[in-house]
Short mmCIF file of C-alpha atoms in Angstrom, two decimals:
data_model
loop_
_atom_site.label_atom_id
_atom_site.label_comp_id
_atom_site.label_asym_id
_atom_site.label_seq_id
_atom_site.Cartn_x
_atom_site.Cartn_y
_atom_site.Cartn_z
CA UNK S 1 -28.58 41.65 -25.44
CA UNK S 2 -24.79 41.55 -25.33
CA UNK S 3 -24.80 42.65 -21.68
CA UNK S 4 -27.37 39.94 -20.82
CA UNK S 5 -25.25 37.27 -22.58
CA UNK S 6 -22.12 38.47 -20.76
CA UNK S 7 -23.85 38.25 -17.40
CA UNK S 8 -25.07 34.75 -18.22
CA UNK S 9 -21.55 33.69 -19.25
CA UNK S 10 -20.13 35.07 -15.99
CA UNK S 11 -22.75 33.14 -13.99
CA UNK S 12 -22.01 29.88 -15.79
CA UNK S 13 -18.26 30.43 -15.41
CA UNK S 14 -18.61 31.06 -11.69
CA UNK S 15 -20.61 27.85 -11.32
CA UNK S 16 -17.92 25.88 -13.15
CA UNK S 17 -15.21 27.35 -10.92
CA UNK S 18 -17.32 26.59 -7.86
CA UNK S 19 -17.81 23.01 -8.98
CA UNK S 20 -14.07 22.62 -9.46
CA UNK S 21 -13.23 24.15 -6.10
CA UNK S 22 -15.77 21.91 -4.37
CA UNK S 23 -13.79 18.84 -5.35
CA UNK S 24 -11.57 17.88 -2.43
CA UNK S 25 -7.85 17.59 -2.68
CA UNK S 26 -6.92 13.98 -1.91
CA UNK S 27 -3.81 12.66 -0.15
CA UNK S 28 -3.11 8.96 0.40
CA UNK S 29 -0.22 8.26 2.80
CA UNK S 30 1.02 4.67 2.96
CA UNK S 31 3.39 3.50 5.68
CA UNK S 32 5.53 0.45 4.92
CA UNK S 33 5.34 -2.53 7.34
CA UNK S 34 3.55 -0.60 10.10
CA UNK S 35 1.33 -2.65 12.38
CA UNK S 36 -2.11 -1.93 13.79
CA UNK S 37 -0.62 -1.49 17.28
CA UNK S 38 2.31 0.74 16.29
CA UNK S 39 0.32 3.94 16.84
CA UNK S 40 0.03 5.42 20.32
CA UNK S 41 -3.74 5.75 19.80
CA UNK S 42 -3.83 1.94 19.51
CA UNK S 43 -1.72 1.23 22.58
CA UNK S 44 1.74 1.71 21.08
CA UNK S 45 4.56 3.01 23.29
CA UNK S 46 5.86 5.55 20.77
CA UNK S 47 4.04 8.91 20.79
CA UNK S 48 2.78 9.10 17.21
CA UNK S 49 1.32 12.55 17.75
CA UNK S 50 0.39 13.19 14.13
CA UNK S 51 -1.41 9.88 13.72
CA UNK S 52 -3.20 10.76 16.94
CA UNK S 53 -4.10 14.13 15.45
CA UNK S 54 -5.71 12.36 12.47
CA UNK S 55 -7.71 10.24 14.93
CA UNK S 56 -8.81 13.29 16.92
CA UNK S 57 -9.70 15.31 13.81
CA UNK S 58 -11.12 12.49 11.69
CA UNK S 59 -12.27 8.89 11.69
CA UNK S 60 -10.49 5.77 12.92
CA UNK S 61 -11.24 2.40 11.29
CA UNK S 62 -10.83 -0.65 13.53
CA UNK S 63 -11.47 -3.33 10.89
CA UNK S 64 -9.35 -2.25 7.91
CA UNK S 65 -7.32 -4.67 5.82
CA UNK S 66 -4.83 -4.81 3.01
CA UNK S 67 -5.54 -7.09 0.06
CA UNK S 68 -2.21 -8.83 0.69
CA UNK S 69 0.17 -9.17 3.59
CA UNK S 70 3.18 -7.96 1.57
CA UNK S 71 4.28 -4.83 -0.30
CA UNK S 72 3.87 -5.09 -4.08
CA UNK S 73 0.44 -6.75 -4.19
CA UNK S 74 -1.15 -4.33 -1.74
CA UNK S 75 0.11 -1.36 -3.77
CA UNK S 76 -1.35 -2.91 -6.89
CA UNK S 77 -4.74 -3.18 -5.16
CA UNK S 78 -4.68 0.41 -3.88
CA UNK S 79 -4.01 1.93 -7.28
CA UNK S 80 -6.22 -0.38 -9.37
CA UNK S 81 -9.08 -1.19 -6.99
CA UNK S 82 -8.53 -4.82 -8.01
CA UNK S 83 -7.42 -7.78 -5.91
CA UNK S 84 -3.70 -8.33 -6.43
CA UNK S 85 -4.01 -12.05 -7.21
CA UNK S 86 -5.99 -11.23 -10.34
CA UNK S 87 -2.78 -9.76 -11.76
CA UNK S 88 -0.02 -11.87 -13.29
CA UNK S 89 1.81 -11.77 -9.94
CA UNK S 90 0.36 -14.71 -7.98
CA UNK S 91 2.82 -14.68 -5.07
CA UNK S 92 5.86 -12.84 -3.74
CA UNK S 93 6.94 -9.28 -4.51
CA UNK S 94 8.81 -7.48 -7.26
CA UNK S 95 12.30 -5.99 -7.06
CA UNK S 96 13.81 -2.77 -8.34
CA UNK S 97 14.53 -4.20 -11.78
CA UNK S 98 11.24 -6.09 -12.28
CA UNK S 99 9.09 -5.26 -15.28
CA UNK S 100 5.97 -3.10 -14.67
CA UNK S 101 3.08 -5.00 -13.12
CA UNK S 102 0.29 -2.58 -14.07
CA UNK S 103 -0.29 -2.44 -17.84
CA UNK S 104 -0.36 1.14 -19.08
CA UNK S 105 -3.82 0.53 -20.53
CA UNK S 106 -5.30 -0.35 -17.10
CA UNK S 107 -6.85 2.69 -15.44
CA UNK S 108 -5.48 3.53 -12.01
CA UNK S 109 -7.08 5.79 -9.45
CA UNK S 110 -4.54 8.44 -10.50
CA UNK S 111 -5.51 8.09 -14.16
CA UNK S 112 -9.20 8.29 -13.24
CA UNK S 113 -8.65 11.46 -11.22
CA UNK S 114 -6.85 13.04 -14.16
CA UNK S 115 -10.03 12.55 -16.20
CA UNK S 116 -11.87 14.43 -13.44
CA UNK S 117 -9.65 17.49 -13.66
CA UNK S 118 -7.09 16.59 -10.97
CA UNK S 119 -3.36 17.09 -11.03
CA UNK S 120 -1.82 13.83 -9.84
CA UNK S 121 1.49 13.51 -8.01
CA UNK S 122 3.40 10.72 -6.33
CA UNK S 123 6.31 10.94 -3.90
CA UNK S 124 7.91 7.82 -2.45
CA UNK S 125 8.29 4.09 -3.01
CA UNK S 126 6.73 2.64 -6.18
CA UNK S 127 7.51 -1.12 -5.94
CA UNK S 128 5.30 -2.03 -8.90
CA UNK S 129 8.00 -2.58 -11.48
CA UNK S 130 9.99 -0.12 -13.58
CA UNK S 131 10.55 -0.41 -17.30
CA UNK S 132 14.27 0.37 -17.47
CA UNK S 133 15.97 0.68 -20.86
CA UNK S 134 19.19 -1.24 -21.42
CA UNK S 135 22.53 -0.02 -22.69
CA UNK S 136 23.07 -0.78 -26.39
CA UNK S 137 25.02 -3.72 -27.79
CA UNK S 138 25.08 -5.67 -24.54
CA UNK S 139 27.18 -3.06 -22.76
CA UNK S 140 27.48 -3.13 -18.95
CA UNK S 141 28.64 -0.56 -16.41
CA UNK S 142 31.79 -1.22 -14.42
CA UNK S 143 31.12 0.19 -10.93
CA UNK S 144 33.60 2.90 -10.05
CA UNK S 145 33.53 2.31 -6.28
CA UNK S 146 32.17 0.10 -3.51
CA UNK S 147 30.66 2.41 -0.90
CA UNK S 148 29.71 -0.23 1.65
CA UNK S 149 31.45 -0.08 5.00
CA UNK S 150 34.32 -2.50 5.58
CA UNK S 151 32.20 -4.26 8.22
CA UNK S 152 29.48 -5.01 5.66
CA UNK S 153 31.98 -6.07 3.02
CA UNK S 154 33.41 -8.72 5.35
CA UNK S 155 30.00 -10.28 6.02
CA UNK S 156 28.88 -13.13 3.82
CA UNK S 157 26.48 -11.87 1.18
CA UNK S 158 23.55 -13.89 -0.13
CA UNK S 159 24.19 -12.39 -3.52
CA UNK S 160 27.12 -10.83 -5.29
CA UNK S 161 27.03 -7.05 -5.77
CA UNK S 162 27.62 -7.85 -9.43
CA UNK S 163 24.43 -9.91 -9.69
CA UNK S 164 22.42 -6.70 -10.01
CA UNK S 165 21.54 -5.11 -13.33
CA UNK S 166 24.60 -3.21 -14.54
CA UNK S 167 23.22 -3.01 -18.08
CA UNK S 168 20.70 -0.20 -17.44
CA UNK S 169 20.91 3.11 -19.27
CA UNK S 170 19.94 5.58 -16.54
CA UNK S 171 19.78 8.49 -19.00
CA UNK S 172 16.78 6.98 -20.82
CA UNK S 173 13.09 7.38 -19.89
CA UNK S 174 11.48 4.62 -17.84
CA UNK S 175 8.00 3.12 -17.73
CA UNK S 176 6.76 3.84 -14.23
CA UNK S 177 4.31 6.03 -12.31
CA UNK S 178 3.99 8.69 -15.02
CA UNK S 179 2.86 5.93 -17.40
CA UNK S 180 0.23 4.87 -14.86
CA UNK S 181 -1.67 8.12 -14.42
CA UNK S 182 0.68 10.39 -12.46
CA UNK S 183 1.59 13.86 -13.74
CA UNK S 184 4.58 14.02 -11.38
CA UNK S 185 6.77 11.45 -9.62
CA UNK S 186 9.75 11.62 -7.28
CA UNK S 187 10.87 8.49 -5.53
CA UNK S 188 12.52 5.09 -5.74
CA UNK S 189 11.84 1.92 -7.71
CA UNK S 190 11.29 -0.47 -4.79
CA UNK S 191 12.31 -0.94 -1.15
CA UNK S 192 15.45 0.49 0.42
CA UNK S 193 16.90 -3.02 0.56
CA UNK S 194 16.46 -3.51 -3.20
CA UNK S 195 18.76 -2.03 -5.84
CA UNK S 196 18.98 0.19 -7.77
CA UNK S 197 19.53 2.74 -5.04
CA UNK S 198 18.71 5.82 -7.06
CA UNK S 199 16.05 8.53 -7.15
CA UNK S 200 13.74 8.82 -10.14
CA UNK S 201 12.02 12.10 -11.01
CA UNK S 202 9.16 11.89 -13.46
CA UNK S 203 10.44 9.30 -15.96
CA UNK S 204 14.22 9.55 -15.54
CA UNK S 205 16.82 8.67 -12.92
CA UNK S 206 18.18 11.74 -11.14
CA UNK S 207 21.71 10.28 -11.31
CA UNK S 208 23.28 7.13 -12.74
CA UNK S 209 23.71 4.04 -10.56
CA UNK S 210 27.43 3.48 -11.06
CA UNK S 211 28.72 2.49 -7.61
CA UNK S 212 28.02 -0.44 -5.25
CA UNK S 213 26.17 0.22 -2.02
CA UNK S 214 23.78 -1.32 0.49
CA UNK S 215 21.91 0.12 3.46
CA UNK S 216 21.38 -1.65 6.75
CA UNK S 217 21.18 -5.09 5.17
CA UNK S 218 24.58 -6.13 3.89
CA UNK S 219 23.32 -9.09 1.89
CA UNK S 220 21.65 -6.86 -0.71
CA UNK S 221 24.41 -4.77 -2.28
CA UNK S 222 23.86 -3.50 -5.78
CA UNK S 223 23.93 -0.56 -8.18
CA UNK S 224 23.55 2.86 -6.52
CA UNK S 225 24.07 6.49 -7.36
CA UNK S 226 27.03 7.99 -5.55
CA UNK S 227 25.09 10.52 -3.46
CA UNK S 228 22.10 8.32 -2.55
CA UNK S 229 21.70 7.73 1.20
CA UNK S 230 18.78 5.73 2.59
CA UNK S 231 18.77 7.84 5.76
CA UNK S 232 17.76 10.89 3.71
CA UNK S 233 14.70 9.36 2.08
CA UNK S 234 12.02 10.37 4.57
CA UNK S 235 13.40 13.89 4.82
CA UNK S 236 13.49 14.17 1.02
CA UNK S 237 9.99 12.75 0.66
CA UNK S 238 8.63 15.18 3.26
CA UNK S 239 10.29 18.11 1.49
CA UNK S 240 9.07 17.07 -1.96
CA UNK S 241 5.55 16.53 -0.61
CA UNK S 242 5.42 19.97 0.96
CA UNK S 243 6.71 21.54 -2.25
CA UNK S 244 4.11 19.69 -4.29
CA UNK S 245 1.25 20.76 -2.00
CA UNK S 246 2.46 24.37 -1.97
CA UNK S 247 2.73 24.49 -5.76
CA UNK S 248 -0.65 22.87 -6.38
CA UNK S 249 -2.40 25.08 -3.81
CA UNK S 250 -1.71 28.05 -6.09
CA UNK S 251 -4.12 26.64 -8.67
CA UNK S 252 -7.50 27.39 -7.11
CA UNK S 253 -9.43 25.70 -9.93
CA UNK S 254 -7.54 22.41 -10.19
CA UNK S 255 -7.62 20.02 -7.23
CA UNK S 256 -4.74 17.60 -6.65
CA UNK S 257 -4.13 14.00 -5.67
CA UNK S 258 -0.92 13.15 -3.83
CA UNK S 259 0.05 9.51 -3.33
CA UNK S 260 2.75 9.30 -0.65
CA UNK S 261 4.00 5.73 -0.07
CA UNK S 262 6.79 5.88 2.50
CA UNK S 263 9.82 3.63 2.91
CA UNK S 264 9.35 3.20 6.65
CA UNK S 265 9.34 1.51 9.06
CA UNK S 266 10.36 -1.21 6.54
CA UNK S 267 13.91 -2.51 6.56
CA UNK S 268 16.54 -1.19 6.55
CA UNK S 269 15.49 0.31 9.87
CA UNK S 270 17.59 3.46 9.59
CA UNK S 271 16.16 6.56 11.29
CA UNK S 272 18.00 9.73 10.33
CA UNK S 273 20.37 11.29 12.93
CA UNK S 274 17.72 13.77 14.07
CA UNK S 275 15.56 10.90 15.35
CA UNK S 276 18.16 8.48 16.67
CA UNK S 277 17.71 7.73 20.36
CA UNK S 278 14.48 9.73 20.60
CA UNK S 279 12.20 6.81 21.53
CA UNK S 280 12.29 4.16 24.24
CA UNK S 281 12.16 1.35 21.67
CA UNK S 282 15.49 1.60 19.91
CA UNK S 283 15.89 2.12 16.17
CA UNK S 284 12.44 0.79 15.33
CA UNK S 285 10.77 3.22 17.72
CA UNK S 286 12.90 6.05 16.37
CA UNK S 287 11.85 5.12 12.84
CA UNK S 288 8.19 5.20 13.88
CA UNK S 289 8.71 8.71 15.23
CA UNK S 290 10.25 9.82 11.96
CA UNK S 291 7.45 8.19 9.97
CA UNK S 292 4.91 10.06 12.07
CA UNK S 293 6.87 13.29 11.55
CA UNK S 294 6.40 13.02 7.76
CA UNK S 295 2.64 12.93 8.32
CA UNK S 296 3.01 16.05 10.44
CA UNK S 297 4.89 17.81 7.64
CA UNK S 298 1.99 17.13 5.26
CA UNK S 299 -0.52 18.45 7.79
CA UNK S 300 1.62 21.52 8.41
CA UNK S 301 1.75 22.40 4.71
CA UNK S 302 -2.00 22.00 4.33
CA UNK S 303 -2.45 24.39 7.26
CA UNK S 304 0.09 26.83 5.83
CA UNK S 305 -1.75 26.91 2.50
CA UNK S 306 -5.18 27.17 4.14
CA UNK S 307 -6.55 24.13 2.31
CA UNK S 308 -6.96 21.59 5.11
CA UNK S 309 -10.76 21.94 5.33
CA UNK S 310 -11.49 20.37 1.97
CA UNK S 311 -8.58 17.94 1.77
CA UNK S 312 -9.33 14.25 2.19
CA UNK S 313 -6.40 12.43 3.84
CA UNK S 314 -6.16 8.65 4.11
CA UNK S 315 -3.37 7.13 6.19
CA UNK S 316 -2.77 3.38 6.28
CA UNK S 317 -0.04 0.74 5.82
CA UNK S 318 0.67 -1.89 3.19
CA UNK S 319 0.71 -4.81 5.67
CA UNK S 320 1.47 -5.60 9.29
CA UNK S 321 4.74 -5.14 11.13
CA UNK S 322 7.67 -7.23 9.91
CA UNK S 323 9.51 -9.74 12.11
CA UNK S 324 12.67 -7.82 11.17
CA UNK S 325 11.58 -5.27 13.77
CA UNK S 326 12.26 -7.90 16.48
CA UNK S 327 8.66 -8.18 17.62
CA UNK S 328 9.38 -10.30 20.75
CA UNK S 329 11.79 -7.67 22.06
CA UNK S 330 9.30 -4.87 21.39
CA UNK S 331 6.55 -6.88 23.11
CA UNK S 332 8.73 -7.34 26.20
CA UNK S 333 8.88 -3.54 26.42
CA UNK S 334 5.08 -3.35 26.31
CA UNK S 335 4.83 -2.43 22.64
CA UNK S 336 2.75 -4.81 20.49
CA UNK S 337 3.28 -3.76 16.85
CA UNK S 338 0.41 -5.88 15.57
CA UNK S 339 -1.69 -5.42 18.73
CA UNK S 340 -3.17 -8.73 19.90
CA UNK S 341 -3.70 -10.11 16.40
CA UNK S 342 -1.92 -13.33 15.51
CA UNK S 343 0.95 -13.26 13.03
CA UNK S 344 2.76 -10.50 11.20
CA UNK S 345 3.80 -9.35 7.74
CA UNK S 346 3.52 -12.05 5.03
CA UNK S 347 0.93 -14.10 6.99
CA UNK S 348 -2.69 -15.04 6.42
CA UNK S 349 -3.41 -14.32 10.08
CA UNK S 350 -4.88 -10.95 11.06
CA UNK S 351 -1.50 -9.52 12.06
CA UNK S 352 -0.45 -9.79 8.43
CA UNK S 353 -3.19 -7.67 6.90
CA UNK S 354 -5.16 -5.81 9.58
CA UNK S 355 -3.67 -2.33 9.51
CA UNK S 356 -4.07 1.21 10.83
CA UNK S 357 -6.55 3.18 8.73
CA UNK S 358 -7.29 6.83 9.49
CA UNK S 359 -9.26 9.37 7.44
CA UNK S 360 -9.44 13.12 7.96
CA UNK S 361 -11.68 15.37 5.87
CA UNK S 362 -12.86 18.29 8.01
CA UNK S 363 -15.51 19.35 5.48
CA UNK S 364 -17.24 15.96 5.63
CA UNK S 365 -15.94 13.71 8.42
CA UNK S 366 -16.79 14.28 12.06
CA UNK S 367 -13.84 14.79 14.40
CA UNK S 368 -13.08 11.95 16.80
CA UNK S 369 -15.37 9.50 15.03
CA UNK S 370 -14.79 5.75 14.78
CA UNK S 371 -16.18 2.89 12.71
CA UNK S 372 -16.10 -0.88 13.00
CA UNK S 373 -17.10 -1.30 9.36
CA UNK S 374 -14.92 -3.68 7.36
CA UNK S 375 -12.87 -2.08 4.59
CA UNK S 376 -10.04 -3.14 2.31
CA UNK S 377 -7.34 -0.95 0.78
CA UNK S 378 -8.78 -1.80 -2.65
CA UNK S 379 -11.80 0.30 -1.62
CA UNK S 380 -10.01 3.62 -2.03
CA UNK S 381 -10.75 3.78 -5.78
CA UNK S 382 -14.55 3.49 -5.54
CA UNK S 383 -14.63 5.80 -2.54
CA UNK S 384 -12.99 8.49 -4.64
CA UNK S 385 -15.52 7.83 -7.41
CA UNK S 386 -18.33 8.15 -4.87
CA UNK S 387 -16.88 11.36 -3.44
CA UNK S 388 -16.97 12.87 -6.93
CA UNK S 389 -20.45 11.42 -7.60
CA UNK S 390 -19.27 10.04 -10.92
CA UNK S 391 -20.16 6.35 -11.00
CA UNK S 392 -20.98 6.53 -14.69
CA UNK S 393 -17.36 7.47 -15.40
CA UNK S 394 -15.98 4.06 -14.36
CA UNK S 395 -16.05 1.20 -16.86
CA UNK S 396 -16.76 -2.46 -16.01
CA UNK S 397 -13.09 -3.41 -16.30
CA UNK S 398 -12.00 -0.88 -13.68
CA UNK S 399 -11.87 -1.19 -9.86
CA UNK S 400 -13.41 -4.67 -9.93
CA UNK S 401 -12.94 -5.27 -6.18
CA UNK S 402 -13.49 -1.80 -4.79
CA UNK S 403 -16.40 -0.71 -2.57
CA UNK S 404 -17.02 2.85 -1.48
CA UNK S 405 -16.61 3.54 2.23
CA UNK S 406 -18.04 7.06 1.88
CA UNK S 407 -21.22 5.99 3.77
CA UNK S 408 -19.01 5.09 6.73
CA UNK S 409 -17.22 8.43 6.56
CA UNK S 410 -20.50 10.32 6.47
CA UNK S 411 -22.10 7.95 8.99
CA UNK S 412 -25.06 7.37 6.70
CA UNK S 413 -24.75 3.58 6.38
CA UNK S 414 -22.46 0.64 5.74
CA UNK S 415 -20.42 -0.29 2.68
CA UNK S 416 -21.64 -2.81 0.11
CA UNK S 417 -18.69 -5.07 0.94
CA UNK S 418 -19.93 -8.43 2.22
CA UNK S 419 -16.76 -10.50 1.87
CA UNK S 420 -13.06 -9.72 1.88
CA UNK S 421 -10.39 -11.93 0.32
CA UNK S 422 -6.91 -11.98 1.85
CA UNK S 423 -3.65 -13.22 0.31
CA UNK S 424 -0.14 -14.06 1.54
CA UNK S 425 3.40 -13.95 0.27
CA UNK S 426 3.26 -17.59 -0.88
CA UNK S 427 -0.12 -17.17 -2.56
CA UNK S 428 -2.36 -18.65 0.16
CA UNK S 429 -5.94 -17.38 0.43
CA UNK S 430 -8.45 -16.53 3.11
CA UNK S 431 -12.02 -15.28 2.79
CA UNK S 432 -13.79 -13.28 5.46
CA UNK S 433 -17.54 -12.74 5.88
CA UNK S 434 -18.71 -11.02 9.02
CA UNK S 435 -17.28 -12.84 12.00
CA UNK S 436 -16.20 -15.87 9.97
CA UNK S 437 -12.77 -16.21 8.43
CA UNK S 438 -11.65 -19.23 6.40
CA UNK S 439 -7.90 -19.66 5.89
CA UNK S 440 -7.15 -22.01 3.00
CA UNK S 441 -3.80 -23.20 4.35
CA UNK S 442 -2.70 -25.27 7.35
CA UNK S 443 -0.32 -22.68 8.85
CA UNK S 444 0.57 -19.02 8.42
CA UNK S 445 1.06 -19.07 4.66
CA UNK S 446 3.90 -16.68 5.41
CA UNK S 447 6.76 -16.17 7.84
CA UNK S 448 5.38 -16.96 11.30
CA UNK S 449 5.18 -20.47 12.67
CA UNK S 450 3.93 -22.84 11.39
CA UNK S 451 5.59 -21.77 8.13
CA UNK S 452 4.73 -23.36 4.78
CA UNK S 453 8.32 -24.58 4.49
CA UNK S 454 8.30 -26.28 7.91
CA UNK S 455 6.83 -29.68 7.03
CA UNK S 456 7.31 -31.00 10.56
CA UNK S 457 5.36 -28.11 12.12
CA UNK S 458 2.54 -28.58 9.61
CA UNK S 459 2.34 -32.32 10.10
CA UNK S 460 -1.08 -33.35 11.40
CA UNK S 461 -2.64 -29.90 10.98
CA UNK S 462 -5.90 -29.59 9.04
CA UNK S 463 -5.49 -28.30 5.48
CA UNK S 464 -7.81 -25.40 6.27
CA UNK S 465 -8.67 -23.19 9.24
CA UNK S 466 -12.02 -21.65 10.21
CA UNK S 467 -12.19 -18.97 12.89
CA UNK S 468 -14.93 -16.99 14.61
CA UNK S 469 -13.18 -13.64 14.93
CA UNK S 470 -15.75 -12.26 17.36
CA UNK S 471 -15.17 -15.04 19.89
CA UNK S 472 -11.58 -15.77 18.90
CA UNK S 473 -9.81 -12.70 17.48
CA UNK S 474 -6.41 -14.34 18.06
CA UNK S 475 -7.28 -17.21 15.69
CA UNK S 476 -6.44 -19.94 18.19
CA UNK S 477 -9.49 -22.21 17.97
CA UNK S 478 -9.89 -23.86 14.56
CA UNK S 479 -13.58 -24.67 14.03
CA UNK S 480 -13.20 -26.37 10.65
CA UNK S 481 -14.55 -29.70 11.98
CA UNK S 482 -17.62 -28.13 13.61
CA UNK S 483 -18.93 -26.02 10.70
CA UNK S 484 -18.60 -27.87 7.38
CA UNK S 485 -21.60 -25.99 5.96
CA UNK S 486 -19.94 -22.62 6.58
CA UNK S 487 -16.74 -23.83 4.93
CA UNK S 488 -18.61 -24.97 1.82
CA UNK S 489 -20.46 -21.67 1.61
CA UNK S 490 -17.32 -19.57 1.92
CA UNK S 491 -15.41 -21.71 -0.58
CA UNK S 492 -18.29 -21.40 -3.04
CA UNK S 493 -18.28 -17.63 -2.61
CA UNK S 494 -14.53 -17.49 -3.14
CA UNK S 495 -14.80 -19.62 -6.28
CA UNK S 496 -17.54 -17.38 -7.62
CA UNK S 497 -15.55 -14.17 -7.04
CA UNK S 498 -12.52 -15.72 -8.71
CA UNK S 499 -14.38 -16.98 -11.76
CA UNK S 500 -16.35 -13.75 -12.23
CA UNK S 501 -13.12 -11.73 -12.37
CA UNK S 502 -14.67 -9.32 -9.87
CA UNK S 503 -16.38 -9.17 -6.48
CA UNK S 504 -18.47 -6.07 -7.26
CA UNK S 505 -21.56 -5.91 -9.44
CA UNK S 506 -20.91 -5.71 -13.15
CA UNK S 507 -20.00 -7.66 -16.26
CA UNK S 508 -17.77 -10.69 -15.87
CA UNK S 509 -14.07 -9.94 -16.26
CA UNK S 510 -10.95 -12.03 -16.85
CA UNK S 511 -8.14 -12.64 -14.39
CA UNK S 512 -4.57 -12.41 -15.66
CA UNK S 513 -4.02 -16.17 -15.60
CA UNK S 514 -5.42 -18.99 -13.48
CA UNK S 515 -5.01 -19.12 -9.70
CA UNK S 516 -2.50 -21.88 -8.86
CA UNK S 517 -4.26 -23.61 -5.97
CA UNK S 518 -2.40 -26.55 -4.49
CA UNK S 519 -3.42 -30.10 -5.33
CA UNK S 520 -4.74 -30.95 -1.86
CA UNK S 521 -7.10 -27.96 -1.88
CA UNK S 522 -8.41 -28.76 -5.35
CA UNK S 523 -9.06 -32.35 -4.27
CA UNK S 524 -11.08 -31.09 -1.29
CA UNK S 525 -12.83 -28.33 -3.24
CA UNK S 526 -12.99 -29.05 -7.00
CA UNK S 527 -15.09 -25.90 -7.35
CA UNK S 528 -11.87 -23.90 -6.98
CA UNK S 529 -10.58 -25.22 -10.32
CA UNK S 530 -10.32 -22.19 -12.60
#
């Protein structure tokens, strides 16, 4: 009897181990300000060989979008599966000293995966707010040195280096990624043009920010740790990522999730010495090469550990290419960072939010496959849930705007996503359904012309724009006068998805505050009042 029970226990144990090992490792790599056309597989003039490898060994998405055309909000959507404008941040981005945007009680995809037995790690740029603790009794740090070059010091600064937060106690724990579902974190608070310039590991700064520095952009000096150098970030992130993968590969029963949001090719455009002069497109092209190299380092470590077959990799970007890359100059050289889409980072136009999106999962995804299915970066959360076949494990107040794209990966069908809502840096909206896209602003809603701040350029333009993306992918022919019925239908759908607090099926949820639509839009469409 004892022998029979022991055999039964061994059988059950082996099944449990098998079930654990069947769960894929998951890696999500996020480039920063990389356009749809920046990859060589999309016509780019820089040989992004590792992106091309993902295309050749996985699936390429041609109609993938971010939920916003700028950094912070897109990252919010990736990790929460919720449209960014439902959060308390209705426009703009955070900085390195901003308070946390994601409440610790809101489940992230990392927190969900922990409940499913995953070890969760993050390496890279957070940009979702850090809860720094202050020095006691109103104390402030007196910087011991100014490490900027003399050339930068002589340039006029938009802000004083003393306008940064010098009252932070860098020895105290912070509220950051490890409070939002990650077991391990190594990275920075925000962008490399936003102080504090200091690494954080888990919940503490690696070194105090007690000197003044700035990198590439002299108008953003601020607190920095003495040894921090922006040029080292990609190298450090690649090394930390490889170490994390190597360490986690030793645990055969516990899969891992690695979130790897890079700092490139966002400003400051500072490729490390190894990559300088290696492309035909100047510093930006060199930075693209280095960005692609980091992807290659991840792939190399997966191969070295023999775990590539059942590792799901997603590579995408947080928005389109930034005008800081000097897009006209790149275009003259035959390189179109945002392909033929109109606009760029910050805009409501396609160039602002249509991004590269590649998925490799050898165990499940056919090599060299491609899909025209529409997806949004918010969809990562529900896709992971679908991969683990655990829909019952997600509550109604989780991943409210996330649709699984697993059917596209397995080529068994389409996603359940019927509409996609886009958002800009100034809080303008668009809603897309099939070929139709309605932009609820008269210009770009961002940084390309006609800008929201340029009243003269906007003068005489319709308040809204309606485009047929099949016939007019460059968004040049506004059809708002010809299709009033389509406009009303799309506005009604947008209003419904706002008021329901979700776009997916489920119980009604609450947004974190009302959406501040402008007066002229509310006069045209009272249904948008919320």
